């Protein structure tokens, strides 16, 4: 195999381990359902293990990547969820990195006044999304949430889309990053049947420290740090009943066998709704943490615009 052929082969192999479903299928993010189907059929024929007897192991891995990409992108809901979090996939900190973190008086949460950039009022704050958990504002009033119905998967996806670089990430004003996501996470928490206002893990503000000295852990109630917030919300599990928003089948008529199958189907739909909701919330937490200045600068004494902007652009380039 020549150098050119070897390079081409490596490029092809990298495509299937890229983790990007669009790259795997060789399509754009604006591809139609038909284009997704055609791309899948072509690749499935080429990379099926039965068609590659000389490279069964490699073909199996490639075919699995193609199949997974198709399963996600061919489902409208799964594709919307995938797209919403795709730009914010960032490497997670290792356990060693977390243990090495130290609290100092110069870390976020103990900001020097001169480290704060001027506040930026987001023009995008006037964006409007549709009900249940939508943030409704005209760029001047504070965000308000419609709480008449329970939040759903679609509502959490809308919360993903509210993140904008035009938000004020360094102040605590009405249209700041902290004000918006403090209210969003409060809305999500308050939607749970076992919600208690005095015990839920809140998002905090720009003055909330990343970690607290151990002495504070002995206090009752113990103060909450930013690290505590993310540790807790990364394990989010809803206890809501989604029967009011899931299209369940009726089981009044038919034989006992038919009614049993209907109940099983309904139980599956309810479990799936809860699982999808949990995944959407956890993805939201991951996305917000990726651009949270308190997380970005958790090891350094700065909280400057340049440091934050560089990290925000990295997350956006992951599309």
PDB file of C-alpha atoms in Angstrom:
ATOM      1  CA  UNK A   1       0.000   0.000   0.000  1.00  0.00           C
ATOM      2  CA  UNK A   2       1.445   3.382  -1.054  1.00  0.00           C
ATOM      3  CA  UNK A   3       1.737   6.434   1.164  1.00  0.00           C
ATOM      4  CA  UNK A   4      -1.274   8.097  -0.462  1.00  0.00           C
ATOM      5  CA  UNK A   5      -3.411   4.980  -0.049  1.00  0.00           C
ATOM      6  CA  UNK A   6      -2.317   4.618   3.577  1.00  0.00           C
ATOM      7  CA  UNK A   7      -3.251   8.235   4.322  1.00  0.00           C
ATOM      8  CA  UNK A   8      -6.636   7.793   2.668  1.00  0.00           C
ATOM      9  CA  UNK A   9      -7.275   4.628   4.677  1.00  0.00           C
ATOM     10  CA  UNK A  10      -6.369   6.364   7.948  1.00  0.00           C
ATOM     11  CA  UNK A  11      -8.717   9.230   7.084  1.00  0.00           C
ATOM     12  CA  UNK A  12     -11.502   6.741   6.380  1.00  0.00           C
ATOM     13  CA  UNK A  13     -10.866   4.908   9.664  1.00  0.00           C
ATOM     14  CA  UNK A  14     -10.868   8.182  11.620  1.00  0.00           C
ATOM     15  CA  UNK A  15     -14.251   8.973  10.134  1.00  0.00           C
ATOM     16  CA  UNK A  16     -15.856   6.006  11.865  1.00  0.00           C
ATOM     17  CA  UNK A  17     -14.316   6.711  15.261  1.00  0.00           C
ATOM     18  CA  UNK A  18     -14.948  10.456  15.137  1.00  0.00           C
ATOM     19  CA  UNK A  19     -18.027  10.169  17.341  1.00  0.00           C
ATOM     20  CA  UNK A  20     -19.853  12.509  14.954  1.00  0.00           C
ATOM     21  CA  UNK A  21     -22.876  10.794  13.422  1.00  0.00           C
ATOM     22  CA  UNK A  22     -22.976  13.210  10.495  1.00  0.00           C
ATOM     23  CA  UNK A  23     -19.312  12.575   9.724  1.00  0.00           C
ATOM     24  CA  UNK A  24     -19.838   8.823   9.951  1.00  0.00           C
ATOM     25  CA  UNK A  25     -22.633   8.930   7.371  1.00  0.00           C
ATOM     26  CA  UNK A  26     -20.825  11.507   5.245  1.00  0.00           C
ATOM     27  CA  UNK A  27     -23.696  13.993   5.288  1.00  0.00           C
ATOM     28  CA  UNK A  28     -24.250  17.575   6.405  1.00  0.00           C
ATOM     29  CA  UNK A  29     -26.202  18.648   9.478  1.00  0.00           C
ATOM     30  CA  UNK A  30     -28.961  19.911   7.185  1.00  0.00           C
ATOM     31  CA  UNK A  31     -29.433  16.513   5.508  1.00  0.00           C
ATOM     32  CA  UNK A  32     -33.005  15.411   4.864  1.00  0.00           C
ATOM     33  CA  UNK A  33     -34.491  12.142   6.081  1.00  0.00           C
ATOM     34  CA  UNK A  34     -34.150  10.718   2.566  1.00  0.00           C
ATOM     35  CA  UNK A  35     -30.469  11.714   2.337  1.00  0.00           C
ATOM     36  CA  UNK A  36     -29.835  10.048   5.688  1.00  0.00           C
ATOM     37  CA  UNK A  37     -31.533   6.851   4.523  1.00  0.00           C
ATOM     38  CA  UNK A  38     -29.628   6.737   1.224  1.00  0.00           C
ATOM     39  CA  UNK A  39     -26.276   7.363   2.932  1.00  0.00           C
ATOM     40  CA  UNK A  40     -26.962   4.583   5.417  1.00  0.00           C
ATOM     41  CA  UNK A  41     -27.896   2.054   2.741  1.00  0.00           C
ATOM     42  CA  UNK A  42     -24.748   2.771   0.721  1.00  0.00           C
ATOM     43  CA  UNK A  43     -22.439   2.507   3.710  1.00  0.00           C
ATOM     44  CA  UNK A  44     -24.197  -0.573   5.086  1.00  0.00           C
ATOM     45  CA  UNK A  45     -23.604  -2.409   1.811  1.00  0.00           C
ATOM     46  CA  UNK A  46     -19.926  -1.462   1.763  1.00  0.00           C
ATOM     47  CA  UNK A  47     -19.049  -2.073   5.409  1.00  0.00           C
ATOM     48  CA  UNK A  48     -21.228  -5.039   6.359  1.00  0.00           C
ATOM     49  CA  UNK A  49     -18.987  -7.761   7.873  1.00  0.00           C
ATOM     50  CA  UNK A  50     -20.282 -10.317   5.358  1.00  0.00           C
ATOM     51  CA  UNK A  51     -18.862  -8.133   2.579  1.00  0.00           C
ATOM     52  CA  UNK A  52     -15.447  -7.832   4.245  1.00  0.00           C
ATOM     53  CA  UNK A  53     -14.263 -11.335   5.046  1.00  0.00           C
ATOM     54  CA  UNK A  54     -10.632 -10.168   5.067  1.00  0.00           C
ATOM     55  CA  UNK A  55     -11.365  -7.552   7.753  1.00  0.00           C
ATOM     56  CA  UNK A  56     -14.314  -8.840   9.744  1.00  0.00           C
ATOM     57  CA  UNK A  57     -13.309  -7.118  12.988  1.00  0.00           C
ATOM     58  CA  UNK A  58     -12.751  -3.717  11.391  1.00  0.00           C
ATOM     59  CA  UNK A  59     -15.906  -4.008   9.302  1.00  0.00           C
ATOM     60  CA  UNK A  60     -17.936  -4.917  12.378  1.00  0.00           C
ATOM     61  CA  UNK A  61     -16.768  -1.754  14.142  1.00  0.00           C
ATOM     62  CA  UNK A  62     -17.445   0.419  11.109  1.00  0.00           C
ATOM     63  CA  UNK A  63     -20.859  -1.115  10.534  1.00  0.00           C
ATOM     64  CA  UNK A  64     -21.776  -0.598  14.196  1.00  0.00           C
ATOM     65  CA  UNK A  65     -20.836   3.097  13.920  1.00  0.00           C
ATOM     66  CA  UNK A  66     -22.919   3.459  10.758  1.00  0.00           C
ATOM     67  CA  UNK A  67     -25.890   1.700  12.328  1.00  0.00           C
ATOM     68  CA  UNK A  68     -25.747   3.799  15.490  1.00  0.00           C
ATOM     69  CA  UNK A  69     -25.518   7.017  13.477  1.00  0.00           C
ATOM     70  CA  UNK A  70     -28.529   6.032  11.402  1.00  0.00           C
ATOM     71  CA  UNK A  71     -30.630   5.036  14.410  1.00  0.00           C
ATOM     72  CA  UNK A  72     -30.050   8.432  16.022  1.00  0.00           C
ATOM     73  CA  UNK A  73     -30.388  10.661  12.964  1.00  0.00           C
ATOM     74  CA  UNK A  74     -33.390   8.865  11.479  1.00  0.00           C
ATOM     75  CA  UNK A  75     -35.455   9.553  14.600  1.00  0.00           C
ATOM     76  CA  UNK A  76     -36.586  13.191  14.746  1.00  0.00           C
ATOM     77  CA  UNK A  77     -36.642  13.389  18.547  1.00  0.00           C
ATOM     78  CA  UNK A  78     -33.298  11.635  18.996  1.00  0.00           C
ATOM     79  CA  UNK A  79     -31.756  13.806  16.289  1.00  0.00           C
ATOM     80  CA  UNK A  80     -32.992  17.010  17.947  1.00  0.00           C
ATOM     81  CA  UNK A  81     -31.558  15.888  21.268  1.00  0.00           C
ATOM     82  CA  UNK A  82     -28.238  14.914  19.632  1.00  0.00           C
ATOM     83  CA  UNK A  83     -27.973  18.238  17.793  1.00  0.00           C
ATOM     84  CA  UNK A  84     -28.770  20.248  20.917  1.00  0.00           C
ATOM     85  CA  UNK A  85     -25.841  18.879  22.895  1.00  0.00           C
ATOM     86  CA  UNK A  86     -23.406  18.206  20.067  1.00  0.00           C
ATOM     87  CA  UNK A  87     -21.686  21.587  20.218  1.00  0.00           C
ATOM     88  CA  UNK A  88     -21.025  21.317  23.919  1.00  0.00           C
ATOM     89  CA  UNK A  89     -19.305  17.952  24.237  1.00  0.00           C
ATOM     90  CA  UNK A  90     -16.108  18.662  26.131  1.00  0.00           C
ATOM     91  CA  UNK A  91     -13.623  16.383  27.906  1.00  0.00           C
ATOM     92  CA  UNK A  92     -14.707  15.613  31.444  1.00  0.00           C
ATOM     93  CA  UNK A  93     -12.207  16.271  34.265  1.00  0.00           C
ATOM     94  CA  UNK A  94     -10.443  13.212  35.644  1.00  0.00           C
ATOM     95  CA  UNK A  95     -10.750  12.219  39.283  1.00  0.00           C
ATOM     96  CA  UNK A  96      -7.126  13.254  39.803  1.00  0.00           C
ATOM     97  CA  UNK A  97      -7.813  16.710  38.385  1.00  0.00           C
ATOM     98  CA  UNK A  98     -10.804  17.125  40.693  1.00  0.00           C
ATOM     99  CA  UNK A  99      -8.713  16.099  43.718  1.00  0.00           C
ATOM    100  CA  UNK A 100      -5.959  18.572  42.832  1.00  0.00           C
ATOM    101  CA  UNK A 101      -8.328  21.530  42.925  1.00  0.00           C
ATOM    102  CA  UNK A 102      -7.750  23.948  45.784  1.00  0.00           C
ATOM    103  CA  UNK A 103      -9.838  26.779  47.104  1.00  0.00           C
ATOM    104  CA  UNK A 104      -8.140  30.162  47.204  1.00  0.00           C
ATOM    105  CA  UNK A 105      -9.370  33.669  47.825  1.00  0.00           C
ATOM    106  CA  UNK A 106      -8.632  34.542  44.196  1.00  0.00           C
ATOM    107  CA  UNK A 107     -10.741  31.802  42.607  1.00  0.00           C
ATOM    108  CA  UNK A 108     -14.186  32.458  41.104  1.00  0.00           C
ATOM    109  CA  UNK A 109     -16.522  33.161  43.970  1.00  0.00           C
ATOM    110  CA  UNK A 110     -14.004  35.569  45.493  1.00  0.00           C
ATOM    111  CA  UNK A 111     -13.610  37.804  42.461  1.00  0.00           C
ATOM    112  CA  UNK A 112     -11.531  40.909  42.454  1.00  0.00           C
ATOM    113  CA  UNK A 113     -13.555  43.898  41.156  1.00  0.00           C
ATOM    114  CA  UNK A 114     -10.917  44.639  38.519  1.00  0.00           C
ATOM    115  CA  UNK A 115     -11.296  41.111  37.109  1.00  0.00           C
ATOM    116  CA  UNK A 116     -14.894  41.727  36.097  1.00  0.00           C
ATOM    117  CA  UNK A 117     -15.462  42.872  32.504  1.00  0.00           C
ATOM    118  CA  UNK A 118     -18.217  45.296  31.645  1.00  0.00           C
ATOM    119  CA  UNK A 119     -21.680  43.798  31.614  1.00  0.00           C
ATOM    120  CA  UNK A 120     -23.161  42.938  28.257  1.00  0.00           C
ATOM    121  CA  UNK A 121     -26.924  43.127  27.824  1.00  0.00           C
ATOM    122  CA  UNK A 122     -27.922  40.348  25.399  1.00  0.00           C
ATOM    123  CA  UNK A 123     -30.009  41.378  22.443  1.00  0.00           C
ATOM    124  CA  UNK A 124     -30.887  37.713  22.107  1.00  0.00           C
ATOM    125  CA  UNK A 125     -32.680  37.826  25.465  1.00  0.00           C
ATOM    126  CA  UNK A 126     -35.829  38.724  23.582  1.00  0.00           C
ATOM    127  CA  UNK A 127     -35.981  35.335  21.881  1.00  0.00           C
ATOM    128  CA  UNK A 128     -39.227  33.519  22.527  1.00  0.00           C
ATOM    129  CA  UNK A 129     -39.743  29.800  22.737  1.00  0.00           C
ATOM    130  CA  UNK A 130     -42.984  27.970  23.261  1.00  0.00           C
ATOM    131  CA  UNK A 131     -44.617  27.000  26.548  1.00  0.00           C
ATOM    132  CA  UNK A 132     -44.089  24.878  29.461  1.00  0.00           C
ATOM    133  CA  UNK A 133     -40.631  25.932  30.508  1.00  0.00           C
ATOM    134  CA  UNK A 134     -40.003  28.696  28.072  1.00  0.00           C
ATOM    135  CA  UNK A 135     -38.086  31.816  28.956  1.00  0.00           C
ATOM    136  CA  UNK A 136     -40.281  34.694  27.924  1.00  0.00           C
ATOM    137  CA  UNK A 137     -38.791  38.140  27.890  1.00  0.00           C
ATOM    138  CA  UNK A 138     -38.502  41.286  25.831  1.00  0.00           C
ATOM    139  CA  UNK A 139     -34.872  41.978  26.669  1.00  0.00           C
ATOM    140  CA  UNK A 140     -35.889  44.299  29.510  1.00  0.00           C
ATOM    141  CA  UNK A 141     -38.003  42.290  31.932  1.00  0.00           C
ATOM    142  CA  UNK A 142     -36.835  39.316  33.966  1.00  0.00           C
ATOM    143  CA  UNK A 143     -37.376  35.777  32.653  1.00  0.00           C
ATOM    144  CA  UNK A 144     -40.678  34.205  33.625  1.00  0.00           C
ATOM    145  CA  UNK A 145     -41.729  30.600  33.294  1.00  0.00           C
ATOM    146  CA  UNK A 146     -45.032  29.036  32.457  1.00  0.00           C
ATOM    147  CA  UNK A 147     -45.613  26.356  35.100  1.00  0.00           C
ATOM    148  CA  UNK A 148     -49.145  25.280  34.230  1.00  0.00           C
ATOM    149  CA  UNK A 149     -47.975  21.982  32.717  1.00  0.00           C
ATOM    150  CA  UNK A 150     -45.160  19.645  33.625  1.00  0.00           C
ATOM    151  CA  UNK A 151     -41.880  20.045  31.806  1.00  0.00           C
ATOM    152  CA  UNK A 152     -41.158  17.582  29.008  1.00  0.00           C
ATOM    153  CA  UNK A 153     -38.167  16.466  26.951  1.00  0.00           C
ATOM    154  CA  UNK A 154     -38.949  19.167  24.388  1.00  0.00           C
ATOM    155  CA  UNK A 155     -38.912  21.881  27.057  1.00  0.00           C
ATOM    156  CA  UNK A 156     -35.464  20.838  28.261  1.00  0.00           C
ATOM    157  CA  UNK A 157     -34.198  20.960  24.671  1.00  0.00           C
ATOM    158  CA  UNK A 158     -35.488  24.535  24.455  1.00  0.00           C
ATOM    159  CA  UNK A 159     -33.460  25.351  27.563  1.00  0.00           C
ATOM    160  CA  UNK A 160     -30.375  24.120  25.689  1.00  0.00           C
ATOM    161  CA  UNK A 161     -31.061  26.620  22.934  1.00  0.00           C
ATOM    162  CA  UNK A 162     -31.204  29.623  25.282  1.00  0.00           C
ATOM    163  CA  UNK A 163     -27.452  29.582  25.826  1.00  0.00           C
ATOM    164  CA  UNK A 164     -25.882  32.516  23.994  1.00  0.00           C
ATOM    165  CA  UNK A 165     -22.453  34.206  24.067  1.00  0.00           C
ATOM    166  CA  UNK A 166     -24.335  37.496  24.319  1.00  0.00           C
ATOM    167  CA  UNK A 167     -25.439  36.696  27.871  1.00  0.00           C
ATOM    168  CA  UNK A 168     -23.554  38.425  30.668  1.00  0.00           C
ATOM    169  CA  UNK A 169     -21.351  35.669  32.093  1.00  0.00           C
ATOM    170  CA  UNK A 170     -19.636  37.852  34.687  1.00  0.00           C
ATOM    171  CA  UNK A 171     -22.433  39.691  36.464  1.00  0.00           C
ATOM    172  CA  UNK A 172     -25.646  38.779  38.253  1.00  0.00           C
ATOM    173  CA  UNK A 173     -28.023  41.101  36.453  1.00  0.00           C
ATOM    174  CA  UNK A 174     -31.462  40.208  35.157  1.00  0.00           C
ATOM    175  CA  UNK A 175     -30.120  38.932  31.841  1.00  0.00           C
ATOM    176  CA  UNK A 176     -27.003  37.255  33.091  1.00  0.00           C
ATOM    177  CA  UNK A 177     -25.991  33.633  32.571  1.00  0.00           C
ATOM    178  CA  UNK A 178     -26.456  33.079  36.304  1.00  0.00           C
ATOM    179  CA  UNK A 179     -29.941  34.601  36.518  1.00  0.00           C
ATOM    180  CA  UNK A 180     -31.173  32.603  33.535  1.00  0.00           C
ATOM    181  CA  UNK A 181     -29.882  29.182  34.564  1.00  0.00           C
ATOM    182  CA  UNK A 182     -30.613  29.739  38.252  1.00  0.00           C
ATOM    183  CA  UNK A 183     -34.263  30.096  37.296  1.00  0.00           C
ATOM    184  CA  UNK A 184     -34.145  27.259  34.757  1.00  0.00           C
ATOM    185  CA  UNK A 185     -32.735  24.748  37.240  1.00  0.00           C
ATOM    186  CA  UNK A 186     -35.152  25.971  39.896  1.00  0.00           C
ATOM    187  CA  UNK A 187     -37.994  25.389  37.416  1.00  0.00           C
ATOM    188  CA  UNK A 188     -36.767  21.854  36.694  1.00  0.00           C
ATOM    189  CA  UNK A 189     -36.386  21.082  40.401  1.00  0.00           C
ATOM    190  CA  UNK A 190     -39.770  22.574  41.314  1.00  0.00           C
ATOM    191  CA  UNK A 191     -41.404  20.344  38.703  1.00  0.00           C
ATOM    192  CA  UNK A 192     -40.519  17.257  40.734  1.00  0.00           C
ATOM    193  CA  UNK A 193     -43.210  15.919  43.117  1.00  0.00           C
ATOM    194  CA  UNK A 194     -40.711  15.607  45.983  1.00  0.00           C
ATOM    195  CA  UNK A 195     -39.348  19.148  45.577  1.00  0.00           C
ATOM    196  CA  UNK A 196     -38.439  21.013  48.770  1.00  0.00           C
ATOM    197  CA  UNK A 197     -37.456  24.649  48.386  1.00  0.00           C
ATOM    198  CA  UNK A 198     -35.119  24.595  51.378  1.00  0.00           C
ATOM    199  CA  UNK A 199     -33.101  21.554  50.326  1.00  0.00           C
ATOM    200  CA  UNK A 200     -32.692  21.524  46.548  1.00  0.00           C
ATOM    201  CA  UNK A 201     -29.241  22.149  45.023  1.00  0.00           C
ATOM    202  CA  UNK A 202     -29.392  25.651  43.512  1.00  0.00           C
ATOM    203  CA  UNK A 203     -27.247  27.066  40.697  1.00  0.00           C
ATOM    204  CA  UNK A 204     -25.931  30.018  42.670  1.00  0.00           C
ATOM    205  CA  UNK A 205     -24.413  33.166  41.186  1.00  0.00           C
ATOM    206  CA  UNK A 206     -21.051  34.638  40.203  1.00  0.00           C
ATOM    207  CA  UNK A 207     -20.043  34.829  43.876  1.00  0.00           C
ATOM    208  CA  UNK A 208     -20.635  31.131  44.554  1.00  0.00           C
ATOM    209  CA  UNK A 209     -17.225  29.453  45.031  1.00  0.00           C
ATOM    210  CA  UNK A 210     -16.228  26.388  43.029  1.00  0.00           C
ATOM    211  CA  UNK A 211     -15.318  24.497  46.199  1.00  0.00           C
ATOM    212  CA  UNK A 212     -15.492  25.287  49.886  1.00  0.00           C
ATOM    213  CA  UNK A 213     -12.854  24.674  52.558  1.00  0.00           C
ATOM    214  CA  UNK A 214     -13.541  21.519  54.557  1.00  0.00           C
ATOM    215  CA  UNK A 215     -14.463  23.490  57.645  1.00  0.00           C
ATOM    216  CA  UNK A 216     -17.626  24.670  55.903  1.00  0.00           C
ATOM    217  CA  UNK A 217     -18.714  21.053  55.372  1.00  0.00           C
ATOM    218  CA  UNK A 218     -19.159  20.743  59.127  1.00  0.00           C
ATOM    219  CA  UNK A 219     -21.756  23.505  59.198  1.00  0.00           C
ATOM    220  CA  UNK A 220     -25.463  22.636  59.299  1.00  0.00           C
ATOM    221  CA  UNK A 221     -26.924  23.296  56.891  1.00  0.00           C
ATOM    222  CA  UNK A 222     -23.746  23.027  54.848  1.00  0.00           C
ATOM    223  CA  UNK A 223     -23.178  25.820  52.280  1.00  0.00           C
ATOM    224  CA  UNK A 224     -23.385  24.723  48.649  1.00  0.00           C
ATOM    225  CA  UNK A 225     -20.492  25.109  46.214  1.00  0.00           C
ATOM    226  CA  UNK A 226     -20.589  25.066  42.415  1.00  0.00           C
ATOM    227  CA  UNK A 227     -18.896  21.650  42.423  1.00  0.00           C
ATOM    228  CA  UNK A 228     -21.637  20.353  44.743  1.00  0.00           C
ATOM    229  CA  UNK A 229     -24.275  21.628  42.335  1.00  0.00           C
ATOM    230  CA  UNK A 230     -22.809  19.881  39.298  1.00  0.00           C
ATOM    231  CA  UNK A 231     -22.036  16.652  41.179  1.00  0.00           C
ATOM    232  CA  UNK A 232     -25.666  16.462  42.272  1.00  0.00           C
ATOM    233  CA  UNK A 233     -27.314  17.425  38.982  1.00  0.00           C
ATOM    234  CA  UNK A 234     -25.119  15.106  36.893  1.00  0.00           C
ATOM    235  CA  UNK A 235     -27.013  12.282  38.640  1.00  0.00           C
ATOM    236  CA  UNK A 236     -30.464  13.757  38.026  1.00  0.00           C
ATOM    237  CA  UNK A 237     -33.339  11.250  38.115  1.00  0.00           C
ATOM    238  CA  UNK A 238     -36.907  12.412  37.665  1.00  0.00           C
ATOM    239  CA  UNK A 239     -39.729  10.975  39.750  1.00  0.00           C
ATOM    240  CA  UNK A 240     -42.486  12.594  37.698  1.00  0.00           C
ATOM    241  CA  UNK A 241     -45.456  10.802  36.179  1.00  0.00           C
ATOM    242  CA  UNK A 242     -45.492  11.461  32.426  1.00  0.00           C
ATOM    243  CA  UNK A 243     -48.916   9.912  31.811  1.00  0.00           C
ATOM    244  CA  UNK A 244     -50.427  13.352  31.177  1.00  0.00           C
ATOM    245  CA  UNK A 245     -48.054  14.093  28.287  1.00  0.00           C
ATOM    246  CA  UNK A 246     -47.512  10.633  26.769  1.00  0.00           C
ATOM    247  CA  UNK A 247     -50.000   9.311  24.232  1.00  0.00           C
ATOM    248  CA  UNK A 248     -51.047   6.149  26.082  1.00  0.00           C
ATOM    249  CA  UNK A 249     -53.225   3.415  24.624  1.00  0.00           C
ATOM    250  CA  UNK A 250     -56.548   2.477  26.210  1.00  0.00           C
ATOM    251  CA  UNK A 251     -56.943  -1.054  27.577  1.00  0.00           C
ATOM    252  CA  UNK A 252     -60.642  -1.226  28.438  1.00  0.00           C
ATOM    253  CA  UNK A 253     -61.600  -3.443  25.531  1.00  0.00           C
ATOM    254  CA  UNK A 254     -60.243  -6.750  24.270  1.00  0.00           C
ATOM    255  CA  UNK A 255     -59.017  -9.932  25.905  1.00  0.00           C
ATOM    256  CA  UNK A 256     -56.869 -10.101  29.017  1.00  0.00           C
ATOM    257  CA  UNK A 257     -53.868 -10.824  26.822  1.00  0.00           C
ATOM    258  CA  UNK A 258     -54.531  -7.720  24.746  1.00  0.00           C
ATOM    259  CA  UNK A 259     -55.005  -5.595  27.853  1.00  0.00           C
ATOM    260  CA  UNK A 260     -51.752  -6.932  29.312  1.00  0.00           C
ATOM    261  CA  UNK A 261     -49.861  -6.049  26.135  1.00  0.00           C
ATOM    262  CA  UNK A 262     -51.390  -2.586  26.204  1.00  0.00           C
ATOM    263  CA  UNK A 263     -50.290  -2.055  29.808  1.00  0.00           C
ATOM    264  CA  UNK A 264     -46.788  -3.260  28.963  1.00  0.00           C
ATOM    265  CA  UNK A 265     -46.653  -0.900  25.999  1.00  0.00           C
ATOM    266  CA  UNK A 266     -47.823   2.013  28.143  1.00  0.00           C
ATOM    267  CA  UNK A 267     -45.278   1.212  30.848  1.00  0.00           C
ATOM    268  CA  UNK A 268     -42.557   1.154  28.209  1.00  0.00           C
ATOM    269  CA  UNK A 269     -43.641   4.545  26.851  1.00  0.00           C
ATOM    270  CA  UNK A 270     -43.647   6.050  30.346  1.00  0.00           C
ATOM    271  CA  UNK A 271     -40.192   4.647  31.137  1.00  0.00           C
ATOM    272  CA  UNK A 272     -38.841   5.940  27.835  1.00  0.00           C
ATOM    273  CA  UNK A 273     -40.298   9.396  28.465  1.00  0.00           C
ATOM    274  CA  UNK A 274     -38.598   9.473  31.868  1.00  0.00           C
ATOM    275  CA  UNK A 275     -35.286   8.187  30.470  1.00  0.00           C
ATOM    276  CA  UNK A 276     -35.309  10.737  27.643  1.00  0.00           C
ATOM    277  CA  UNK A 277     -36.088  13.488  30.132  1.00  0.00           C
ATOM    278  CA  UNK A 278     -33.267  12.417  32.457  1.00  0.00           C
ATOM    279  CA  UNK A 279     -30.763  12.335  29.602  1.00  0.00           C
ATOM    280  CA  UNK A 280     -31.863  15.755  28.362  1.00  0.00           C
ATOM    281  CA  UNK A 281     -31.461  17.301  31.823  1.00  0.00           C
ATOM    282  CA  UNK A 282     -28.024  15.741  32.331  1.00  0.00           C
ATOM    283  CA  UNK A 283     -26.950  16.941  28.885  1.00  0.00           C
ATOM    284  CA  UNK A 284     -28.128  20.429  29.840  1.00  0.00           C
ATOM    285  CA  UNK A 285     -26.027  20.273  33.004  1.00  0.00           C
ATOM    286  CA  UNK A 286     -22.963  19.172  31.013  1.00  0.00           C
ATOM    287  CA  UNK A 287     -23.480  21.928  28.463  1.00  0.00           C
ATOM    288  CA  UNK A 288     -23.920  24.663  31.073  1.00  0.00           C
ATOM    289  CA  UNK A 289     -20.875  23.509  33.030  1.00  0.00           C
ATOM    290  CA  UNK A 290     -18.753  23.609  29.858  1.00  0.00           C
ATOM    291  CA  UNK A 291     -19.192  27.390  29.613  1.00  0.00           C
ATOM    292  CA  UNK A 292     -19.583  28.265  33.288  1.00  0.00           C
ATOM    293  CA  UNK A 293     -16.752  30.712  34.163  1.00  0.00           C
ATOM    294  CA  UNK A 294     -16.682  29.307  37.689  1.00  0.00           C
ATOM    295  CA  UNK A 295     -15.814  25.900  36.210  1.00  0.00           C
ATOM    296  CA  UNK A 296     -13.489  27.148  33.462  1.00  0.00           C
ATOM    297  CA  UNK A 297     -11.375  29.178  35.892  1.00  0.00           C
ATOM    298  CA  UNK A 298     -11.666  26.822  38.844  1.00  0.00           C
ATOM    299  CA  UNK A 299      -7.877  26.286  39.014  1.00  0.00           C
ATOM    300  CA  UNK A 300      -6.669  29.763  38.120  1.00  0.00           C
ATOM    301  CA  UNK A 301      -6.868  33.150  39.855  1.00  0.00           C
ATOM    302  CA  UNK A 302      -8.397  34.827  36.821  1.00  0.00           C
ATOM    303  CA  UNK A 303     -11.888  35.186  35.505  1.00  0.00           C
ATOM    304  CA  UNK A 304     -11.138  37.255  32.455  1.00  0.00           C
ATOM    305  CA  UNK A 305     -13.065  37.649  29.232  1.00  0.00           C
ATOM    306  CA  UNK A 306     -10.214  36.229  27.102  1.00  0.00           C
ATOM    307  CA  UNK A 307     -10.039  33.003  29.109  1.00  0.00           C
ATOM    308  CA  UNK A 308     -13.781  32.512  28.942  1.00  0.00           C
ATOM    309  CA  UNK A 309     -14.128  33.456  25.260  1.00  0.00           C
ATOM    310  CA  UNK A 310     -11.457  30.957  24.212  1.00  0.00           C
ATOM    311  CA  UNK A 311     -13.253  28.109  25.968  1.00  0.00           C
ATOM    312  CA  UNK A 312     -16.672  29.126  24.641  1.00  0.00           C
ATOM    313  CA  UNK A 313     -15.356  29.092  21.066  1.00  0.00           C
ATOM    314  CA  UNK A 314     -13.898  25.615  21.619  1.00  0.00           C
ATOM    315  CA  UNK A 315     -17.308  24.289  22.608  1.00  0.00           C
ATOM    316  CA  UNK A 316     -18.946  25.893  19.573  1.00  0.00           C
ATOM    317  CA  UNK A 317     -16.361  24.374  17.205  1.00  0.00           C
ATOM    318  CA  UNK A 318     -17.376  20.892  18.335  1.00  0.00           C
ATOM    319  CA  UNK A 319     -20.407  20.960  16.055  1.00  0.00           C
TER     320      UNK A 319
END
